[in-house]
Tab-separated table of C-alpha atoms in Angstrom:
chain	number	residue	atom	x	y	z
A	89	MET	CA	39.825	-152.091	108.859
A	90	LEU	CA	41.996	-149.726	110.387
A	91	GLN	CA	40.674	-145.610	110.686
A	92	PRO	CA	42.958	-142.709	110.046
A	93	THR	CA	42.540	-140.722	113.234
A	94	SER	CA	43.290	-137.827	114.463
A	95	GLU	CA	45.158	-137.484	117.714
A	96	SER	CA	45.619	-135.378	119.397
A	97	PRO	CA	48.693	-135.159	122.561
A	98	VAL	CA	47.092	-136.481	125.241
A	99	ASP	CA	46.507	-139.746	123.792
A	100	ALA	CA	49.565	-139.922	120.990
A	101	VAL	CA	52.206	-141.613	124.463
A	102	THR	CA	51.284	-145.365	125.119
A	103	SER	CA	51.145	-145.309	129.271
A	104	ASP	CA	53.930	-146.472	129.309
A	105	GLU	CA	56.122	-143.734	127.711
A	106	ALA	CA	53.771	-141.011	129.516
A	107	GLY	CA	54.807	-142.222	132.709
A	108	ALA	CA	58.613	-142.271	131.912
A	109	ALA	CA	57.928	-138.194	130.394
A	110	ILE	CA	55.914	-137.193	132.861
A	111	GLY	CA	58.343	-138.518	135.970
A	112	GLY	CA	61.337	-135.869	133.529
A	113	LEU	CA	58.405	-133.233	134.473
A	114	LYS	CA	59.114	-130.299	136.170
A	115	PHE	CA	56.726	-129.290	139.112
A	116	GLU	CA	55.777	-126.036	137.266
A	117	ALA	CA	55.291	-128.021	133.378
A	118	ALA	CA	53.341	-130.138	134.968
A	119	LEU	CA	50.957	-127.954	136.724
A	120	ALA	CA	50.406	-126.025	133.514
A	121	GLU	CA	50.020	-128.708	131.933
A	122	LEU	CA	47.191	-130.083	134.299
A	123	GLU	CA	45.264	-126.534	134.463
A	124	GLN	CA	45.383	-126.698	130.673
A	125	ILE	CA	43.717	-130.249	130.594
A	126	VAL	CA	41.363	-129.230	133.181
A	127	GLN	CA	40.472	-126.077	130.944
A	128	SER	CA	39.609	-128.230	128.229
A	129	MET	CA	37.876	-130.495	129.544
A	130	GLU	CA	35.565	-128.517	131.453
A	131	GLY	CA	35.154	-126.475	128.285
A	132	GLY	CA	32.890	-129.624	127.218
A	133	ARG	CA	34.001	-129.683	123.692
A	134	LEU	CA	36.437	-132.915	123.521
A	135	PRO	CA	35.392	-135.699	122.070
A	136	LEU	CA	34.578	-139.362	124.317
A	137	GLU	CA	37.840	-140.398	124.204
A	138	GLU	CA	39.828	-137.533	124.450
A	139	SER	CA	37.908	-137.160	127.373
A	140	LEU	CA	39.030	-140.274	128.530
A	141	ALA	CA	43.017	-139.725	127.920
A	142	ALA	CA	43.054	-136.435	128.887
A	143	TYR	CA	41.503	-137.883	132.462
A	144	ARG	CA	43.919	-140.421	132.670
A	145	ARG	CA	46.931	-138.160	131.534
A	146	GLY	CA	45.305	-134.979	134.278
A	147	SER	CA	45.246	-138.096	136.645
A	148	GLU	CA	49.264	-139.394	136.601
A	149	LEU	CA	49.912	-135.097	136.495
A	150	LEU	CA	48.316	-134.464	139.708
A	151	LYS	CA	50.117	-137.782	140.811
A	152	HIS	CA	53.393	-136.713	140.030
A	153	CYS	CA	52.605	-132.762	141.239
A	154	GLN	CA	51.480	-134.191	144.411
A	155	GLN	CA	55.112	-136.617	144.693
A	156	GLN	CA	57.412	-133.984	143.815
A	157	LEU	CA	54.874	-131.175	146.482
A	158	GLY	CA	55.833	-134.434	149.640
A	159	ASN	CA	59.566	-134.009	148.064
A	160	ALA	CA	59.851	-130.053	148.684
A	161	GLU	CA	58.626	-130.724	152.047
A	162	ARG	CA	60.104	-133.429	153.594
A	163	GLN	CA	63.266	-131.475	151.673
A	164	VAL	CA	61.745	-128.571	154.441
A	165	GLN	CA	61.818	-130.753	157.422
A	166	ILE	CA	65.105	-132.172	156.454
A	167	LEU	CA	66.619	-128.285	156.474
A	168	GLU	CA	64.291	-127.741	159.623
A	169	ASN	CA	65.700	-130.415	161.593
A	170	GLY	CA	62.682	-132.591	161.307
A	171	THR	CA	59.988	-129.976	162.508
A	172	LEU	CA	57.810	-128.265	159.087
A	173	HIS	CA	57.423	-124.842	160.950
A	174	ASP	CA	54.743	-122.325	159.693
A	175	PHE	CA	56.324	-119.772	157.834
A	176	GLU	CA	55.946	-116.418	159.224
A	177	PRO	CA	56.725	-113.326	157.494
A	178	GLU	CA	59.346	-110.933	159.342
A	179	ALA	CA	57.617	-107.511	160.832
A	180	GLY	CA	59.674	-105.705	157.480
A	181	ASP	CA	58.276	-108.627	154.870
A	182	ALA	CA	53.980	-107.905	155.547
A	183	ARG	CA	52.952	-105.142	153.213
């Protein structure tokens, strides 16, 4: 017999749908959601199943953010002719 459950936004999406939904997120949105998941898990008030779903979602978001950062780094390298230089602020930029 099925029992009604109150699904949280974390487990309301299947893994295939989550991958597609995460793939469309901008870096800032994915990072904000990841931070929210971490805060809710650190609070220790999530039931076990929701904690597991939140962990899965957080892992997918982390992977997405790392991939986007890697892509941005490669774009910078292309713009710098294949060499990633350390950022050194101009003398007038230091405050």
